[in-house]
Amino acid sequence: MRDLETSIRESVVLVRAPASRPRLRILRRSPLADLRRRSVGPLDLFSQSISAVAPSAAGATIPVALFAVAGDASTLSLALGFVLIALVVATVTQYARRMVTSGSVYSYAAWAGGVRSATAAGAALLVGTLGITVGVLVGAASAAEVLLRYALPSVDTAAWTPVVLTIVALLGIASFALGVRSSTRITLVVELVAVLVVVVIMIGLVVVNWGVLPPIVPSDTDPAAVGAGAAVAVGLFVGYETSATLGAESRRPFRDVPRSFVLSVGVAAVIFVLSLLGQYAGAEIIGEFDSLGDAHPASPGTSPALVLVLNVGFLLSYLAAFIASLNGVIRLVFTLGRDGLLPSLFGRVDRRNRLPMLAAVAVTALVFITAQLSTAMSGDVRSVASAALSTSAVGCGVAYAIACLLLPRFRRRIGEPLFAASVMAYAVGTLLLTVVACFVGWNIQVGDWSIAIPTAGFAAVWLFFVIRARSRGIVDVGVYDQTSIPDLVPADVEARFGSTPHDSSARP
Amino acid sequence: MPRERSVADVNNNQPRAIAHALAVLEEIATAGPGVTARDISERLQLSPATTYRILNLLVREEYVVRLGDLSGFALGGRVGALAEAHPAVGITRAVSAAMTEIRGRVGIAVHLFSVYGTRLRLLDEDARHPLVDRARSITDLNASAAGRLLLAEMDSDPDGDAQDRASTHERPTTVSLDASSPRGTSTIAVGVRGPALLLVNVIMAAGGRDYVAARREDITKELLRAADHLAPLLS
C-alpha cells in the first residue's frame, strides 16, 4: 500500500508543471469586491439587456429611420445588420466567457489592448451609451407629449417636455439607487408590458393588411446606402452588452452574461422583424410611411385608440430603456474611474447600498442637462432623438469594432490563440467599421450635420482620455473581477482556523 | 423504455467529450494552480480548439477558475463542494452531544452547516426533521436563513480583511427568514465564529411559521448559547 502511495506521489511529481511558470499571486479580494458580488441572477441580466435594447420602442421608431436611409434596400440592410450583430455577439461572447467586468466592451478592449485601445474604446462606448440614454429619455418625453396632446388639446404640449424629462430622470436615478435586482425587475415588467402592446398591435396590422410586404429585392442598390442602413440596423441592438456591466455582481457571470447577450439579441430580432412588417403594413392606414407613434391622434385617417395605446407602450419601453441604459453607463463611468481615465471619485462605491452613487448622480445630471438643453434649443424632440440614435449607433458600433479587432490579441495574451477565431474577429471588426463609415458618409452626403455630434463627441472624449492617460502616466487599465481566494477550493479547512487564515501570496 | 431512450439522447460524441472534460479537470488538479491551456492541450494531446472549449465550459460551470492574468487555471470552489460532499471525518462526539442538547431545548429541527469558501456544506442534519429540500438549502443561498447569513457575511466583508476582523462591527450574528406562506418553514440562523471572528459554521433552526414567530426570541437565545458552546469544539 505504501508503495502504491509513493508511486502515486511520484507520478504526481512527474507531471508537475515546469518550474518556469511564474509565481502565482492570488488576490485576497477581487478589485471589484466592494460591489455586491454574486447577488444578481440570470433573469436580472436578461432583463438588463433586453430593456436596454428596448425592442418595442426601437422597433417602432427605427424602421422609419431605416427606410429614410436605405429606401428600397431596407430589407437587405436589415438582414445585413442582423448577420453583423450576430457575428458581433459571437465575438464579444468570447470575452464574456473569459473575463468578468463592470465596464463591458470597454473593459474587454482595455484589458486586451492596453491604454491606447482603452482610450479609444472607452471614448466610443461612453459617447455611444450616453447617446442612447439621452435618446430614450427624450423618447419618453416625445411619447408622453403625444399622450398629453390628446388628453389636453388646448395646452401647448411643448411646455410639458421639461417636466416630463425631470420626472423620468428622477425615476431613473431612484430605481438605480434601489439596487440592481429591484431596478432590473422593474424594467423587465415594464418592458414586457410594452412588448406585449407593440407585438399585439403589429400582428394586428400585419393581419389586417395581409400581403403588404416591404420590397425584398431592391430595384437599384447603392452599396453605401445598404451599408448605412446596416449601421442603423446594428444600432437597433445597441445596449445588448450592458448586462456585462453587471458581471461583477452576477451570481454565475460566465454562464449568464453570454446567455443574456444571445437571448436578448434573438428576442429583439423577432420583435424588430414584426415591427417592420407591421409598420410597413400600417403605412397603408396612415397613408404615408411614418412612425406610427408620432402620428397626431386627431389627424384624419388615424385611429386615435391605436396611436394612444401604442404610445403608452412606447412610454413604458423608453422608461425601461432609460433605467437600463442608466445602469449600464453608470457602471461604465465607475469602471473608467477605477482605471483612472475619469476622476477616481467616480470609482467609489457607496458604503451603504454598495453602488457607485457618485457616478450615478454625475451621469444622471449630465444626461438630464443634455436632454433639457438640446430639446430646448432645437425645440423638436424628434430631431434630438434621431441625433441621439446616430450617436449611439456610431459610438457603440466603433466600440464593438475595436473589441472585435482586439480579440486575437486577447486570445494570444491568455494563451488561447485560434486561427479561425482571429480571422473571424478581424473580418467582423472591419465590416463593422465599414458600415459605420458608410453611415457617417451617408449623413454628410444628405447634409444631415447632426452626425457631427457623435463624431466630435468621440474625438473630444478620446483626446481627453489620451491627455489624461499621458499626464497621469496611466499604464494599467482594464480592471476586472479577478479570481480571489474565496473562489478557489479552500486550501485546507484547517488553515482557515489558524491565525493567518488567508495567505494572500497564494499557494504553490 | 425511458431509460434506454435517455441513454440514446446522449449523442455519439458526447461520452467522449465528457471523458475529455474529466481528463482536463484531472489534469488541472494534478498539475496544480496556474496550468495553462497549452500545457493541458499538449499533455492530453487534445486539439487546442477542443481544449479551449472544454476549459471554458468548466469555467462556466465554476469547476475551474482562471487565475491572475486569465491564462492560468485552478480548481474552483465547486470542485471543493463536490469532493467534500461526503466528508471522511464526521463531527466529533462532543459536537454531536451539543447538537442533541440544543435540539432538545428548542424543540424544532436544528441543523449544523459548515462554511466552505462561498458555499455551505451540511455537517449535521437533524435526523428527526430532515431539511425539506436539502439540495436547495445548500445551493440557493437565498432560500434559507443559513444561506442569507453567509451572503450577509460576504457582503459585510467580501473576502475577510484581517484588519476588519478585530471587531464584529457590521457583521451579522443572527439572520431570520420567515416563510412566505402560513404552512411554510421559517428559519433562524446563528453563526459560529472561529478565531479572528471568521465565520466557520452556521446553526440553523427550522420550524413552522407560527411556532417560530411565537418563540423567536427564545430560539435565538438558545442558538446563540449553543454557538458559544460549539465554537471551541468546532474550531
JSON list of N, CA and C in Angstrom, two decimals, chain B residues 83-142:
[
{"chain": "B", "resi": 83, "resn": "ALA", "atom": "N", "xyz": [-15.96, 17.36, -3.77]},
{"chain": "B", "resi": 83, "resn": "ALA", "atom": "CA", "xyz": [-15.07, 16.45, -3.08]},
{"chain": "B", "resi": 83, "resn": "ALA", "atom": "C", "xyz": [-15.47, 16.26, -1.63]},
{"chain": "B", "resi": 84, "resn": "GLU", "atom": "N", "xyz": [-16.06, 17.31, -1.07]},
{"chain": "B", "resi": 84, "resn": "GLU", "atom": "CA", "xyz": [-16.36, 17.25, 0.35]},
{"chain": "B", "resi": 84, "resn": "GLU", "atom": "C", "xyz": [-17.83, 16.93, 0.62]},
{"chain": "B", "resi": 85, "resn": "ALA", "atom": "N", "xyz": [-18.53, 16.49, -0.41]},
{"chain": "B", "resi": 85, "resn": "ALA", "atom": "CA", "xyz": [-19.96, 16.22, -0.22]},
{"chain": "B", "resi": 85, "resn": "ALA", "atom": "C", "xyz": [-20.18, 15.18, 0.87]},
{"chain": "B", "resi": 86, "resn": "HIS", "atom": "N", "xyz": [-19.32, 14.22, 0.90]},
{"chain": "B", "resi": 86, "resn": "HIS", "atom": "CA", "xyz": [-19.40, 13.23, 1.98]},
{"chain": "B", "resi": 86, "resn": "HIS", "atom": "C", "xyz": [-18.10, 13.28, 2.75]},
{"chain": "B", "resi": 87, "resn": "PRO", "atom": "N", "xyz": [-18.04, 14.08, 3.77]},
{"chain": "B", "resi": 87, "resn": "PRO", "atom": "CA", "xyz": [-16.77, 14.25, 4.45]},
{"chain": "B", "resi": 87, "resn": "PRO", "atom": "C", "xyz": [-16.31, 12.93, 5.08]},
{"chain": "B", "resi": 88, "resn": "ALA", "atom": "N", "xyz": [-15.01, 12.68, 4.96]},
{"chain": "B", "resi": 88, "resn": "ALA", "atom": "CA", "xyz": [-14.47, 11.45, 5.51]},
{"chain": "B", "resi": 88, "resn": "ALA", "atom": "C", "xyz": [-14.60, 11.46, 7.03]},
{"chain": "B", "resi": 89, "resn": "VAL", "atom": "N", "xyz": [-14.38, 12.62, 7.60]},
{"chain": "B", "resi": 89, "resn": "VAL", "atom": "CA", "xyz": [-14.49, 12.74, 9.04]},
{"chain": "B", "resi": 89, "resn": "VAL", "atom": "C", "xyz": [-15.80, 13.45, 9.35]},
{"chain": "B", "resi": 90, "resn": "GLY", "atom": "N", "xyz": [-16.60, 12.81, 10.18]},
{"chain": "B", "resi": 90, "resn": "GLY", "atom": "CA", "xyz": [-17.87, 13.43, 10.55]},
{"chain": "B", "resi": 90, "resn": "GLY", "atom": "C", "xyz": [-17.63, 14.41, 11.68]},
{"chain": "B", "resi": 91, "resn": "ILE", "atom": "N", "xyz": [-18.67, 14.61, 12.45]},
{"chain": "B", "resi": 91, "resn": "ILE", "atom": "CA", "xyz": [-18.49, 15.53, 13.58]},
{"chain": "B", "resi": 91, "resn": "ILE", "atom": "C", "xyz": [-18.03, 14.74, 14.81]},
{"chain": "B", "resi": 92, "resn": "THR", "atom": "N", "xyz": [-17.40, 15.43, 15.70]},
{"chain": "B", "resi": 92, "resn": "THR", "atom": "CA", "xyz": [-16.91, 14.75, 16.90]},
{"chain": "B", "resi": 92, "resn": "THR", "atom": "C", "xyz": [-18.07, 14.46, 17.85]},
{"chain": "B", "resi": 93, "resn": "ARG", "atom": "N", "xyz": [-17.79, 13.58, 18.82]},
{"chain": "B", "resi": 93, "resn": "ARG", "atom": "CA", "xyz": [-18.86, 13.20, 19.75]},
{"chain": "B", "resi": 93, "resn": "ARG", "atom": "C", "xyz": [-19.32, 14.41, 20.56]},
{"chain": "B", "resi": 94, "resn": "ALA", "atom": "N", "xyz": [-18.36, 15.27, 20.90]},
{"chain": "B", "resi": 94, "resn": "ALA", "atom": "CA", "xyz": [-18.72, 16.45, 21.70]},
{"chain": "B", "resi": 94, "resn": "ALA", "atom": "C", "xyz": [-19.69, 17.35, 20.93]},
{"chain": "B", "resi": 95, "resn": "VAL", "atom": "N", "xyz": [-19.42, 17.51, 19.64]},
{"chain": "B", "resi": 95, "resn": "VAL", "atom": "CA", "xyz": [-20.30, 18.35, 18.83]},
{"chain": "B", "resi": 95, "resn": "VAL", "atom": "C", "xyz": [-21.67, 17.69, 18.72]},
{"chain": "B", "resi": 96, "resn": "SER", "atom": "N", "xyz": [-21.65, 16.37, 18.50]},
{"chain": "B", "resi": 96, "resn": "SER", "atom": "CA", "xyz": [-22.90, 15.64, 18.38]},
{"chain": "B", "resi": 96, "resn": "SER", "atom": "C", "xyz": [-23.74, 15.79, 19.65]},
{"chain": "B", "resi": 97, "resn": "ALA", "atom": "N", "xyz": [-23.08, 15.69, 20.80]},
{"chain": "B", "resi": 97, "resn": "ALA", "atom": "CA", "xyz": [-23.80, 15.82, 22.07]},
{"chain": "B", "resi": 97, "resn": "ALA", "atom": "C", "xyz": [-24.38, 17.22, 22.21]},
{"chain": "B", "resi": 98, "resn": "ALA", "atom": "N", "xyz": [-23.58, 18.21, 21.82]},
{"chain": "B", "resi": 98, "resn": "ALA", "atom": "CA", "xyz": [-24.06, 19.59, 21.92]},
{"chain": "B", "resi": 98, "resn": "ALA", "atom": "C", "xyz": [-25.26, 19.81, 21.01]},
{"chain": "B", "resi": 99, "resn": "MET", "atom": "N", "xyz": [-25.22, 19.18, 19.81]},
{"chain": "B", "resi": 99, "resn": "MET", "atom": "CA", "xyz": [-26.34, 19.34, 18.88]},
{"chain": "B", "resi": 99, "resn": "MET", "atom": "C", "xyz": [-27.59, 18.67, 19.44]},
{"chain": "B", "resi": 100, "resn": "THR", "atom": "N", "xyz": [-27.42, 17.47, 20.05]},
{"chain": "B", "resi": 100, "resn": "THR", "atom": "CA", "xyz": [-28.57, 16.78, 20.64]},
{"chain": "B", "resi": 100, "resn": "THR", "atom": "C", "xyz": [-29.19, 17.66, 21.72]},
{"chain": "B", "resi": 101, "resn": "GLU", "atom": "N", "xyz": [-28.33, 18.30, 22.49]},
{"chain": "B", "resi": 101, "resn": "GLU", "atom": "CA", "xyz": [-28.83, 19.12, 23.59]},
{"chain": "B", "resi": 101, "resn": "GLU", "atom": "C", "xyz": [-29.65, 20.30, 23.06]},
{"chain": "B", "resi": 102, "resn": "ILE", "atom": "N", "xyz": [-29.09, 20.98, 22.07]},
{"chain": "B", "resi": 102, "resn": "ILE", "atom": "CA", "xyz": [-29.81, 22.16, 21.55]},
{"chain": "B", "resi": 102, "resn": "ILE", "atom": "C", "xyz": [-31.12, 21.73, 20.89]},
{"chain": "B", "resi": 103, "resn": "ARG", "atom": "N", "xyz": [-31.11, 20.60, 20.23]},
{"chain": "B", "resi": 103, "resn": "ARG", "atom": "CA", "xyz": [-32.34, 20.12, 19.60]},
{"chain": "B", "resi": 103, "resn": "ARG", "atom": "C", "xyz": [-33.41, 19.87, 20.65]},
{"chain": "B", "resi": 104, "resn": "GLY", "atom": "N", "xyz": [-32.97, 19.28, 21.79]},
{"chain": "B", "resi": 104, "resn": "GLY", "atom": "CA", "xyz": [-33.91, 19.03, 22.87]},
{"chain": "B", "resi": 104, "resn": "GLY", "atom": "C", "xyz": [-34.49, 20.32, 23.42]},
{"chain": "B", "resi": 105, "resn": "ARG", "atom": "N", "xyz": [-33.66, 21.33, 23.53]},
{"chain": "B", "resi": 105, "resn": "ARG", "atom": "CA", "xyz": [-34.11, 22.60, 24.12]},
{"chain": "B", "resi": 105, "resn": "ARG", "atom": "C", "xyz": [-35.06, 23.36, 23.20]},
{"chain": "B", "resi": 106, "resn": "VAL", "atom": "N", "xyz": [-34.73, 23.35, 21.94]},
{"chain": "B", "resi": 106, "resn": "VAL", "atom": "CA", "xyz": [-35.50, 24.19, 21.02]},
{"chain": "B", "resi": 106, "resn": "VAL", "atom": "C", "xyz": [-36.81, 23.51, 20.59]},
{"chain": "B", "resi": 107, "resn": "GLY", "atom": "N", "xyz": [-36.77, 22.23, 20.42]},
{"chain": "B", "resi": 107, "resn": "GLY", "atom": "CA", "xyz": [-38.00, 21.51, 20.09]},
{"chain": "B", "resi": 107, "resn": "GLY", "atom": "C", "xyz": [-38.32, 21.45, 18.61]},
{"chain": "B", "resi": 108, "resn": "ILE", "atom": "N", "xyz": [-37.59, 22.20, 17.78]},
{"chain": "B", "resi": 108, "resn": "ILE", "atom": "CA", "xyz": [-37.79, 22.09, 16.32]},
{"chain": "B", "resi": 108, "resn": "ILE", "atom": "C", "xyz": [-36.48, 21.63, 15.69]},
{"chain": "B", "resi": 109, "resn": "ALA", "atom": "N", "xyz": [-36.50, 21.49, 14.37]},
{"chain": "B", "resi": 109, "resn": "ALA", "atom": "CA", "xyz": [-35.30, 20.99, 13.69]},
{"chain": "B", "resi": 109, "resn": "ALA", "atom": "C", "xyz": [-34.13, 21.96, 13.87]},
{"chain": "B", "resi": 110, "resn": "VAL", "atom": "N", "xyz": [-32.95, 21.41, 14.14]},
{"chain": "B", "resi": 110, "resn": "VAL", "atom": "CA", "xyz": [-31.75, 22.23, 14.20]},
{"chain": "B", "resi": 110, "resn": "VAL", "atom": "C", "xyz": [-30.68, 21.55, 13.36]},
{"chain": "B", "resi": 111, "resn": "HIS", "atom": "N", "xyz": [-30.13, 22.30, 12.39]},
{"chain": "B", "resi": 111, "resn": "HIS", "atom": "CA", "xyz": [-29.11, 21.73, 11.51]},
{"chain": "B", "resi": 111, "resn": "HIS", "atom": "C", "xyz": [-27.81, 22.49, 11.69]},
{"chain": "B", "resi": 112, "resn": "LEU", "atom": "N", "xyz": [-26.72, 21.78, 11.42]},
{"chain": "B", "resi": 112, "resn": "LEU", "atom": "CA", "xyz": [-25.42, 22.41, 11.53]},
{"chain": "B", "resi": 112, "resn": "LEU", "atom": "C", "xyz": [-24.76, 22.42, 10.15]},
{"chain": "B", "resi": 113, "resn": "PHE", "atom": "N", "xyz": [-24.33, 23.59, 9.70]},
{"chain": "B", "resi": 113, "resn": "PHE", "atom": "CA", "xyz": [-23.65, 23.72, 8.41]},
{"chain": "B", "resi": 113, "resn": "PHE", "atom": "C", "xyz": [-22.21, 24.16, 8.66]},
{"chain": "B", "resi": 114, "resn": "SER", "atom": "N", "xyz": [-21.36, 23.83, 7.71]},
{"chain": "B", "resi": 114, "resn": "SER", "atom": "CA", "xyz": [-20.04, 24.46, 7.78]},
{"chain": "B", "resi": 114, "resn": "SER", "atom": "C", "xyz": [-19.91, 25.38, 6.58]},
{"chain": "B", "resi": 115, "resn": "VAL", "atom": "N", "xyz": [-19.13, 26.43, 6.76]},
{"chain": "B", "resi": 115, "resn": "VAL", "atom": "CA", "xyz": [-18.95, 27.42, 5.69]},
{"chain": "B", "resi": 115, "resn": "VAL", "atom": "C", "xyz": [-17.70, 27.03, 4.92]},
{"chain": "B", "resi": 116, "resn": "TYR", "atom": "N", "xyz": [-17.88, 26.96, 3.61]},
{"chain": "B", "resi": 116, "resn": "TYR", "atom": "CA", "xyz": [-16.82, 26.42, 2.78]},
{"chain": "B", "resi": 116, "resn": "TYR", "atom": "C", "xyz": [-16.59, 27.38, 1.64]},
{"chain": "B", "resi": 117, "resn": "GLY", "atom": "N", "xyz": [-15.67, 28.31, 1.84]},
{"chain": "B", "resi": 117, "resn": "GLY", "atom": "CA", "xyz": [-15.48, 29.35, 0.82]},
{"chain": "B", "resi": 117, "resn": "GLY", "atom": "C", "xyz": [-16.73, 30.19, 0.73]},
{"chain": "B", "resi": 118, "resn": "THR", "atom": "N", "xyz": [-17.35, 30.20, -0.43]},
{"chain": "B", "resi": 118, "resn": "THR", "atom": "CA", "xyz": [-18.59, 30.96, -0.57]},
{"chain": "B", "resi": 118, "resn": "THR", "atom": "C", "xyz": [-19.78, 30.01, -0.56]},
{"chain": "B", "resi": 119, "resn": "ARG", "atom": "N", "xyz": [-19.57, 28.81, -0.05]},
{"chain": "B", "resi": 119, "resn": "ARG", "atom": "CA", "xyz": [-20.64, 27.82, -0.05]},
{"chain": "B", "resi": 119, "resn": "ARG", "atom": "C", "xyz": [-20.92, 27.29, 1.34]},
{"chain": "B", "resi": 120, "resn": "LEU", "atom": "N", "xyz": [-22.08, 26.62, 1.43]},
{"chain": "B", "resi": 120, "resn": "LEU", "atom": "CA", "xyz": [-22.46, 25.95, 2.68]},
{"chain": "B", "resi": 120, "resn": "LEU", "atom": "C", "xyz": [-22.34, 24.46, 2.48]},
{"chain": "B", "resi": 121, "resn": "ARG", "atom": "N", "xyz": [-22.01, 23.78, 3.54]},
{"chain": "B", "resi": 121, "resn": "ARG", "atom": "CA", "xyz": [-22.00, 22.32, 3.49]},
{"chain": "B", "resi": 121, "resn": "ARG", "atom": "C", "xyz": [-22.77, 21.83, 4.69]},
{"chain": "B", "resi": 122, "resn": "LEU", "atom": "N", "xyz": [-23.57, 20.80, 4.48]},
{"chain": "B", "resi": 122, "resn": "LEU", "atom": "CA", "xyz": [-24.35, 20.29, 5.58]},
{"chain": "B", "resi": 122, "resn": "LEU", "atom": "C", "xyz": [-23.45, 19.39, 6.42]},
{"chain": "B", "resi": 123, "resn": "LEU", "atom": "N", "xyz": [-23.30, 19.73, 7.70]},
{"chain": "B", "resi": 123, "resn": "LEU", "atom": "CA", "xyz": [-22.40, 18.96, 8.54]},
{"chain": "B", "resi": 123, "resn": "LEU", "atom": "C", "xyz": [-23.20, 17.98, 9.39]},
{"chain": "B", "resi": 124, "resn": "ASP", "atom": "N", "xyz": [-24.29, 18.46, 9.94]},
{"chain": "B", "resi": 124, "resn": "ASP", "atom": "CA", "xyz": [-25.11, 17.58, 10.78]},
{"chain": "B", "resi": 124, "resn": "ASP", "atom": "C", "xyz": [-26.57, 17.95, 10.60]},
{"chain": "B", "resi": 125, "resn": "GLU", "atom": "N", "xyz": [-27.28, 17.09, 9.89]},
{"chain": "B", "resi": 125, "resn": "GLU", "atom": "CA", "xyz": [-28.69, 17.35, 9.64]},
{"chain": "B", "resi": 125, "resn": "GLU", "atom": "C", "xyz": [-29.51, 16.74, 10.77]},
{"chain": "B", "resi": 126, "resn": "ASP", "atom": "N", "xyz": [-30.60, 17.41, 11.12]},
{"chain": "B", "resi": 126, "resn": "ASP", "atom": "CA", "xyz": [-31.48, 16.87, 12.17]},
{"chain": "B", "resi": 126, "resn": "ASP", "atom": "C", "xyz": [-32.18, 15.63, 11.62]},
{"chain": "B", "resi": 127, "resn": "ALA", "atom": "N", "xyz": [-31.90, 14.49, 12.23]},
{"chain": "B", "resi": 127, "resn": "ALA", "atom": "CA", "xyz": [-32.44, 13.23, 11.68]},
{"chain": "B", "resi": 127, "resn": "ALA", "atom": "C", "xyz": [-33.95, 13.14, 11.87]},
{"chain": "B", "resi": 128, "resn": "ARG", "atom": "N", "xyz": [-34.46, 13.80, 12.93]},
{"chain": "B", "resi": 128, "resn": "ARG", "atom": "CA", "xyz": [-35.92, 13.71, 13.16]},
{"chain": "B", "resi": 128, "resn": "ARG", "atom": "C", "xyz": [-36.69, 14.53, 12.14]},
{"chain": "B", "resi": 129, "resn": "HIS", "atom": "N", "xyz": [-36.17, 15.71, 11.87]},
{"chain": "B", "resi": 129, "resn": "HIS", "atom": "CA", "xyz": [-36.86, 16.58, 10.90]},
{"chain": "B", "resi": 129, "resn": "HIS", "atom": "C", "xyz": [-35.85, 16.98, 9.83]},
{"chain": "B", "resi": 130, "resn": "PRO", "atom": "N", "xyz": [-35.65, 16.15, 8.83]},
{"chain": "B", "resi": 130, "resn": "PRO", "atom": "CA", "xyz": [-34.65, 16.50, 7.79]},
{"chain": "B", "resi": 130, "resn": "PRO", "atom": "C", "xyz": [-35.07, 17.77, 7.04]},
{"chain": "B", "resi": 131, "resn": "LEU", "atom": "N", "xyz": [-34.12, 18.35, 6.38]},
{"chain": "B", "resi": 131, "resn": "LEU", "atom": "CA", "xyz": [-34.41, 19.54, 5.57]},
{"chain": "B", "resi": 131, "resn": "LEU", "atom": "C", "xyz": [-35.41, 19.16, 4.47]},
{"chain": "B", "resi": 132, "resn": "VAL", "atom": "N", "xyz": [-36.33, 20.07, 4.18]},
{"chain": "B", "resi": 132, "resn": "VAL", "atom": "CA", "xyz": [-37.36, 19.76, 3.19]},
{"chain": "B", "resi": 132, "resn": "VAL", "atom": "C", "xyz": [-36.73, 19.58, 1.80]},
{"chain": "B", "resi": 133, "resn": "ASP", "atom": "N", "xyz": [-35.89, 20.52, 1.44]},
{"chain": "B", "resi": 133, "resn": "ASP", "atom": "CA", "xyz": [-35.23, 20.41, 0.13]},
{"chain": "B", "resi": 133, "resn": "ASP", "atom": "C", "xyz": [-33.74, 20.62, 0.37]},
{"chain": "B", "resi": 134, "resn": "ARG", "atom": "N", "xyz": [-33.05, 19.52, 0.58]},
{"chain": "B", "resi": 134, "resn": "ARG", "atom": "CA", "xyz": [-31.66, 19.61, 1.03]},
{"chain": "B", "resi": 134, "resn": "ARG", "atom": "C", "xyz": [-30.79, 20.30, -0.01]},
{"chain": "B", "resi": 135, "resn": "ALA", "atom": "N", "xyz": [-30.95, 19.88, -1.25]},
{"chain": "B", "resi": 135, "resn": "ALA", "atom": "CA", "xyz": [-30.08, 20.43, -2.30]},
{"chain": "B", "resi": 135, "resn": "ALA", "atom": "C", "xyz": [-30.26, 21.94, -2.39]},
{"chain": "B", "resi": 136, "resn": "ARG", "atom": "N", "xyz": [-31.54, 22.37, -2.33]},
{"chain": "B", "resi": 136, "resn": "ARG", "atom": "CA", "xyz": [-31.80, 23.79, -2.49]},
{"chain": "B", "resi": 136, "resn": "ARG", "atom": "C", "xyz": [-31.27, 24.58, -1.29]},
{"chain": "B", "resi": 137, "resn": "SER", "atom": "N", "xyz": [-31.40, 24.01, -0.10]},
{"chain": "B", "resi": 137, "resn": "SER", "atom": "CA", "xyz": [-30.92, 24.73, 1.08]},
{"chain": "B", "resi": 137, "resn": "SER", "atom": "C", "xyz": [-29.44, 25.01, 0.97]},
{"chain": "B", "resi": 138, "resn": "ILE", "atom": "N", "xyz": [-28.71, 24.13, 0.27]},
{"chain": "B", "resi": 138, "resn": "ILE", "atom": "CA", "xyz": [-27.27, 24.31, 0.18]},
{"chain": "B", "resi": 138, "resn": "ILE", "atom": "C", "xyz": [-26.89, 25.17, -1.02]},
{"chain": "B", "resi": 139, "resn": "THR", "atom": "N", "xyz": [-27.56, 24.92, -2.15]},
{"chain": "B", "resi": 139, "resn": "THR", "atom": "CA", "xyz": [-27.11, 25.62, -3.36]},
{"chain": "B", "resi": 139, "resn": "THR", "atom": "C", "xyz": [-27.70, 27.03, -3.48]},
{"chain": "B", "resi": 140, "resn": "ASP", "atom": "N", "xyz": [-28.94, 27.22, -3.05]},
{"chain": "B", "resi": 140, "resn": "ASP", "atom": "CA", "xyz": [-29.55, 28.55, -3.19]},
{"chain": "B", "resi": 140, "resn": "ASP", "atom": "C", "xyz": [-29.41, 29.29, -1.87]},
{"chain": "B", "resi": 141, "resn": "LEU", "atom": "N", "xyz": [-28.44, 30.19, -1.85]},
{"chain": "B", "resi": 141, "resn": "LEU", "atom": "CA", "xyz": [-28.15, 30.86, -0.58]},
{"chain": "B", "resi": 141, "resn": "LEU", "atom": "C", "xyz": [-29.29, 31.79, -0.15]},
{"chain": "B", "resi": 142, "resn": "ASN", "atom": "N", "xyz": [-30.19, 32.09, -1.06]},
{"chain": "B", "resi": 142, "resn": "ASN", "atom": "CA", "xyz": [-31.29, 32.97, -0.66]},
{"chain": "B", "resi": 142, "resn": "ASN", "atom": "C", "xyz": [-32.45, 32.20, -0.06]}
]
